[in-house]
XYZ file of C-alpha atoms in Angstrom:
349
model
C 0.945 2.525 -28.003
C 2.352 -1.084 -27.371
C 1.680 -1.463 -23.808
C -0.847 -3.829 -21.915
C -1.911 -2.928 -18.438
C -3.152 -4.957 -15.775
C -4.698 -3.530 -12.519
C -5.456 -5.842 -9.654
C -7.160 -4.508 -6.111
C -9.552 -2.024 -7.976
C -12.095 -2.813 -5.313
C -9.929 -1.890 -2.508
C -9.165 1.326 -1.105
C -5.655 1.974 -2.644
C -6.581 0.393 -5.803
C -10.223 1.709 -6.244
C -8.524 5.577 -5.903
C -5.972 4.627 -8.453
C -9.230 3.719 -10.781
C -10.892 6.866 -10.135
C -7.714 8.976 -10.732
C -7.119 7.283 -14.116
C -9.469 9.681 -16.214
C -8.179 12.473 -15.197
C -4.455 11.224 -15.714
C -2.321 12.551 -18.395
C -0.843 9.323 -19.076
C 0.993 8.714 -22.269
C -0.507 6.421 -24.716
C -1.151 2.846 -23.867
C -2.676 0.257 -26.211
C -5.360 -1.479 -23.690
C -5.726 -1.163 -19.787
C -7.396 -4.092 -17.755
C -8.492 -4.807 -14.498
C -8.878 -7.955 -12.620
C -12.433 -8.588 -10.659
C -14.078 -11.060 -8.822
C -17.531 -10.506 -10.394
C -19.324 -9.576 -13.235
C -21.056 -6.716 -10.739
C -17.502 -5.552 -10.036
C -17.241 -5.720 -13.929
C -19.903 -3.338 -14.691
C -18.230 -0.790 -12.254
C -14.840 -1.436 -13.902
C -15.995 0.085 -17.262
C -16.977 3.280 -15.512
C -12.859 4.327 -15.049
C -12.276 3.521 -19.017
C -10.913 0.163 -17.926
C -11.815 -3.226 -19.568
C -12.922 -5.777 -17.123
C -11.336 -9.100 -16.767
C -12.835 -12.093 -14.291
C -9.906 -13.585 -12.785
C -9.947 -16.189 -9.852
C -6.222 -15.010 -8.875
C -6.185 -18.525 -7.100
C -5.966 -20.344 -10.432
C -2.185 -20.561 -11.828
C -3.557 -21.532 -15.134
C -6.127 -18.849 -15.715
C -4.410 -15.960 -14.425
C -0.899 -17.143 -16.830
C -3.573 -17.346 -19.537
C -4.813 -13.909 -18.969
C -1.674 -12.432 -18.974
C -0.263 -14.079 -22.156
C -3.470 -14.383 -24.001
C -3.860 -10.319 -23.675
C -0.102 -9.407 -24.249
C -0.079 -7.460 -20.827
C 3.347 -6.198 -20.258
C 2.809 -4.064 -16.651
C 1.420 -5.651 -13.804
C 0.190 -3.396 -11.152
C -0.354 -6.201 -8.008
C -2.053 -4.376 -5.503
C -4.433 -7.356 -3.725
C -1.511 -9.024 -1.161
C 0.929 -7.867 0.377
C 2.035 -11.122 2.115
C 2.133 -14.500 -0.019
C 4.447 -14.086 -2.864
C 2.715 -17.158 -4.958
C 0.218 -15.147 -7.308
C 3.008 -12.569 -7.641
C 5.693 -15.357 -8.785
C 2.992 -16.571 -11.399
C 2.462 -13.125 -12.883
C 6.276 -12.615 -12.894
C 6.778 -16.078 -14.707
C 3.825 -15.032 -17.608
C 5.630 -11.659 -17.764
C 8.500 -13.447 -18.764
C 6.621 -15.105 -21.338
C 5.261 -12.249 -22.991
C 8.525 -10.492 -22.575
C 10.385 -13.548 -24.906
C 7.125 -13.689 -27.654
C 6.923 -9.665 -28.113
C 10.832 -8.611 -27.673
C 10.042 -5.576 -25.138
C 10.458 -4.572 -21.543
C 7.570 -5.802 -18.919
C 7.087 -4.423 -15.528
C 5.770 -6.055 -11.959
C 4.911 -3.092 -9.377
C 4.418 -5.063 -6.269
C 2.394 -2.824 -3.424
C 3.730 -3.857 0.161
C 3.590 -1.424 3.422
C 5.804 0.442 5.649
C 5.497 -1.786 8.447
C 7.838 -3.677 6.454
C 10.778 -1.231 6.447
C 9.991 -0.372 10.237
C 11.002 -1.783 13.918
C 8.430 -4.286 13.649
C 10.635 -6.393 11.083
C 13.792 -5.354 13.105
C 14.796 -2.197 10.434
C 17.082 0.584 11.645
C 15.453 3.471 13.586
C 18.279 5.564 14.510
C 17.801 7.875 11.977
C 16.087 8.083 8.365
C 16.846 5.545 5.661
C 16.000 7.146 2.183
C 13.844 4.661 -0.306
C 16.719 5.378 -2.644
C 19.368 4.022 -0.410
C 21.436 1.232 -2.729
C 21.542 -0.750 0.767
C 17.911 -1.139 1.296
C 17.432 -4.441 -0.163
C 20.917 -5.421 1.591
C 18.833 -4.603 4.584
C 15.400 -6.225 3.619
C 17.320 -9.522 3.452
C 19.264 -9.166 6.657
C 15.982 -7.953 8.679
C 13.467 -10.060 10.968
C 11.325 -9.126 13.627
C 9.556 -11.169 16.114
C 6.223 -12.147 14.027
C 6.487 -14.282 11.504
C 3.539 -12.824 9.502
C 5.543 -9.429 9.099
C 8.711 -11.594 8.095
C 6.706 -13.512 5.338
C 5.563 -10.243 4.507
C 9.366 -8.400 4.253
C 10.367 -12.290 2.647
C 8.106 -11.535 -0.417
C 9.539 -8.085 -1.404
C 13.038 -10.211 -1.693
C 11.383 -12.950 -3.482
C 9.459 -10.256 -5.935
C 12.453 -8.662 -6.724
C 14.765 -11.617 -7.045
C 12.043 -13.929 -9.350
C 11.885 -10.581 -11.430
C 15.489 -10.555 -11.445
C 16.082 -14.165 -13.195
C 13.238 -13.590 -15.272
C 14.537 -10.104 -17.170
C 10.832 -8.290 -15.838
C 11.684 -4.940 -14.114
C 10.323 -5.199 -10.516
C 9.217 -2.105 -8.484
C 8.427 -1.941 -4.645
C 5.457 -0.039 -4.109
C 5.035 1.524 -0.513
C 2.029 2.834 1.039
C 2.363 4.169 4.883
C -0.459 5.695 6.914
C -2.963 6.154 4.155
C -5.663 8.552 5.060
C -8.600 10.829 2.963
C -12.082 8.966 1.487
C -11.239 6.044 -0.964
C -12.036 7.484 -4.047
C -13.424 3.886 -5.885
C -16.513 2.000 -6.174
C -15.066 -0.504 -3.163
C -13.415 -0.046 0.442
C -13.754 3.798 1.374
C -11.318 3.629 4.529
C -8.267 2.917 5.370
C -6.499 0.366 7.678
C -4.446 1.546 10.736
C -6.633 5.009 11.147
C -9.389 2.668 11.278
C -7.917 0.370 13.988
C -6.843 3.407 16.373
C -11.020 4.021 16.296
C -12.211 0.777 16.334
C -9.965 0.107 19.716
C -10.894 3.285 21.044
C -14.656 3.229 20.291
C -14.545 -0.234 22.453
C -12.525 0.878 25.145
C -13.971 4.306 25.113
C -10.559 5.925 24.952
C -7.833 6.284 22.782
C -4.670 4.442 24.178
C -1.005 4.462 23.316
C 1.400 1.748 23.174
C 4.544 2.847 23.446
C 6.169 5.895 25.562
C 8.721 7.319 23.310
C 6.267 8.814 20.753
C 7.738 7.014 17.378
C 7.279 8.608 14.076
C 5.999 7.204 10.615
C 5.409 8.222 7.471
C 1.627 8.864 6.130
C 0.069 9.976 2.739
C -3.325 11.055 1.202
C -4.893 8.804 -0.632
C -4.932 10.796 -3.840
C -1.264 11.012 -3.338
C -0.739 8.056 -3.057
C -2.786 7.416 -5.920
C -0.240 9.997 -7.677
C 2.126 7.816 -7.332
C 0.985 4.736 -8.901
C 0.325 6.840 -11.889
C 3.860 8.667 -12.025
C 5.545 5.491 -11.751
C 3.182 4.551 -14.776
C 3.724 7.433 -17.042
C 7.432 6.402 -17.033
C 6.875 3.037 -18.020
C 4.593 3.967 -20.436
C 6.939 6.442 -22.205
C 9.652 3.859 -22.122
C 11.563 5.862 -19.683
C 13.944 4.290 -17.503
C 13.558 4.712 -12.997
C 15.143 2.853 -10.151
C 13.236 -1.001 -10.899
C 14.388 -4.325 -9.081
C 17.250 -3.978 -6.419
C 17.219 0.106 -6.706
C 13.369 -0.117 -7.218
C 11.419 1.185 -4.155
C 8.901 3.851 -3.917
C 7.843 5.081 -0.341
C 4.681 7.049 -0.872
C 5.323 10.015 1.812
C 5.744 13.049 1.579
C 7.254 13.073 5.682
C 6.207 11.559 8.783
C 4.132 13.126 11.970
C 4.505 11.298 15.400
C 2.318 9.011 16.535
C 1.124 11.284 19.744
C 0.105 13.436 17.584
C -1.972 11.477 15.787
C -3.305 10.008 18.571
C -4.376 13.598 20.143
C -5.856 14.682 16.647
C -8.017 11.531 17.000
C -9.182 11.311 20.123
C -10.141 15.275 20.056
C -12.777 14.333 17.441
C -13.935 11.259 19.287
C -14.510 13.242 22.053
C -15.991 15.630 20.315
C -18.293 12.892 18.973
C -19.075 11.248 22.580
C -17.246 8.233 21.488
C -14.675 8.246 24.093
C -15.064 9.547 27.777
C -12.749 12.405 26.940
C -9.831 13.672 24.937
C -7.172 12.133 27.225
C -4.896 9.713 25.695
C -3.200 7.408 27.911
C -0.678 4.600 27.952
C -1.832 0.849 27.414
C -1.184 -1.182 30.401
C -1.835 -5.405 30.163
C -5.290 -5.098 30.820
C -6.209 -2.298 27.973
C -3.943 -4.496 25.629
C -6.379 -7.231 26.538
C -9.238 -5.325 25.957
C -7.704 -3.528 22.391
C -7.024 -7.004 20.687
C -10.639 -8.270 21.485
C -11.891 -5.359 20.028
C -9.451 -5.491 17.003
C -9.501 -9.348 16.618
C -5.884 -10.315 17.716
C -3.650 -11.184 19.966
C -2.592 -8.435 22.213
C 0.886 -8.820 20.883
C -0.321 -7.798 17.352
C -2.131 -4.688 19.022
C 0.894 -2.242 18.946
C 2.048 -3.459 15.223
C -1.243 -2.315 14.497
C -1.556 0.801 16.315
C 2.333 2.331 16.581
C 5.908 1.273 15.610
C 8.988 3.514 14.082
C 9.597 3.466 10.850
C 12.389 6.198 9.727
C 11.660 4.866 6.043
C 11.765 8.471 3.860
C 10.298 8.930 0.241
C 12.987 10.450 -1.868
C 12.606 8.151 -5.322
C 8.990 9.508 -5.913
C 9.988 13.229 -6.140
C 12.980 12.336 -7.904
C 10.618 10.815 -10.755
C 8.493 14.076 -10.976
C 5.753 12.869 -8.176
C 4.581 16.069 -6.607
C 2.664 15.412 -3.820
C -0.338 18.117 -2.366
C -0.736 17.380 0.891
C 2.442 17.629 3.563
C 2.532 15.597 6.397
C 0.925 17.276 8.961
C -2.517 18.080 6.584
C -3.245 14.672 8.497
C -3.635 16.164 11.814
C -5.613 18.750 10.638
C -7.868 16.467 8.621
C -8.549 13.777 11.970
C -11.858 15.103 12.104
C -13.057 14.791 8.665
C -11.142 10.816 9.213
C -12.759 10.261 12.258
C -16.503 11.150 10.422
C -15.500 9.077 8.057
C -14.329 5.857 9.525
C -17.013 5.958 11.490
C -19.528 6.363 8.965
C -18.122 3.382 6.718
C -16.665 1.331 9.475
C -18.411 -2.453 9.918
C -19.233 -2.962 13.855
């Protein structure tokens, strides 16, 4: 029982569901589990999950470092920023100090996204790329895409691995994909990509696709996503070595679906609720992309990044360490009705 754990992002969709599943998880013994929060109100919510709240200004390097060292944190699950790397580097350096102090292994899990393993950053998509492939790190180092923000997030994955390796910290790159289902935490209840599809469709009264070649993308129910977080943590707490560092990629997905099938399922659910004029999915032209960009508050060039792309990254690592997802990939298509209802209920604007 020598591990102290820190979870960040507990008010978010993924982090909140992770905390909600915490009570029922059959975790090996640990010393203390903390959750970083921003407000007293969030702190009160965290107590309901059997975790200890720590109010942290994540932008204040000295406060973050002090909290990690003073509380002898040995494992951090980072779920708050997939783009920048400054916060992660600070935490990794603090973990290294704890390691030197306690003389035991320390662990840092960084949550990224499947976009950083897709056509959007120039990843190969002509065949499956397993998350256990020893070449993933090299591919990540060499990949570049047309959008600086995506390249920055891609580089963050590499920085986490390299900084951890330099400081003797075990790192894990956790890769969510299209995650769906109702969030179980006290904060955000809905996902991102499914919301973007609905948001654009609602504004234009039509579901549009942005590619004609019907690419595929990995999917995962939010409960199964949380289960992989917890499965990794189980191995860490049991002092069982699993793949880390350059061999530490974990895609949370039981499989992939075609974008066209997802668009069609969402369009049918929206048409049933009279949110769109009919269930027909059209390919977006320049005018439609312009309007979709306005609805999503982004440049039209970014719309295909939010609503499409090809990702052949394939999850194997999780199953190798005992992760057993409850829902197969095609479940998302049958769940589109409930997903649309949930999004319309919680969507802002």
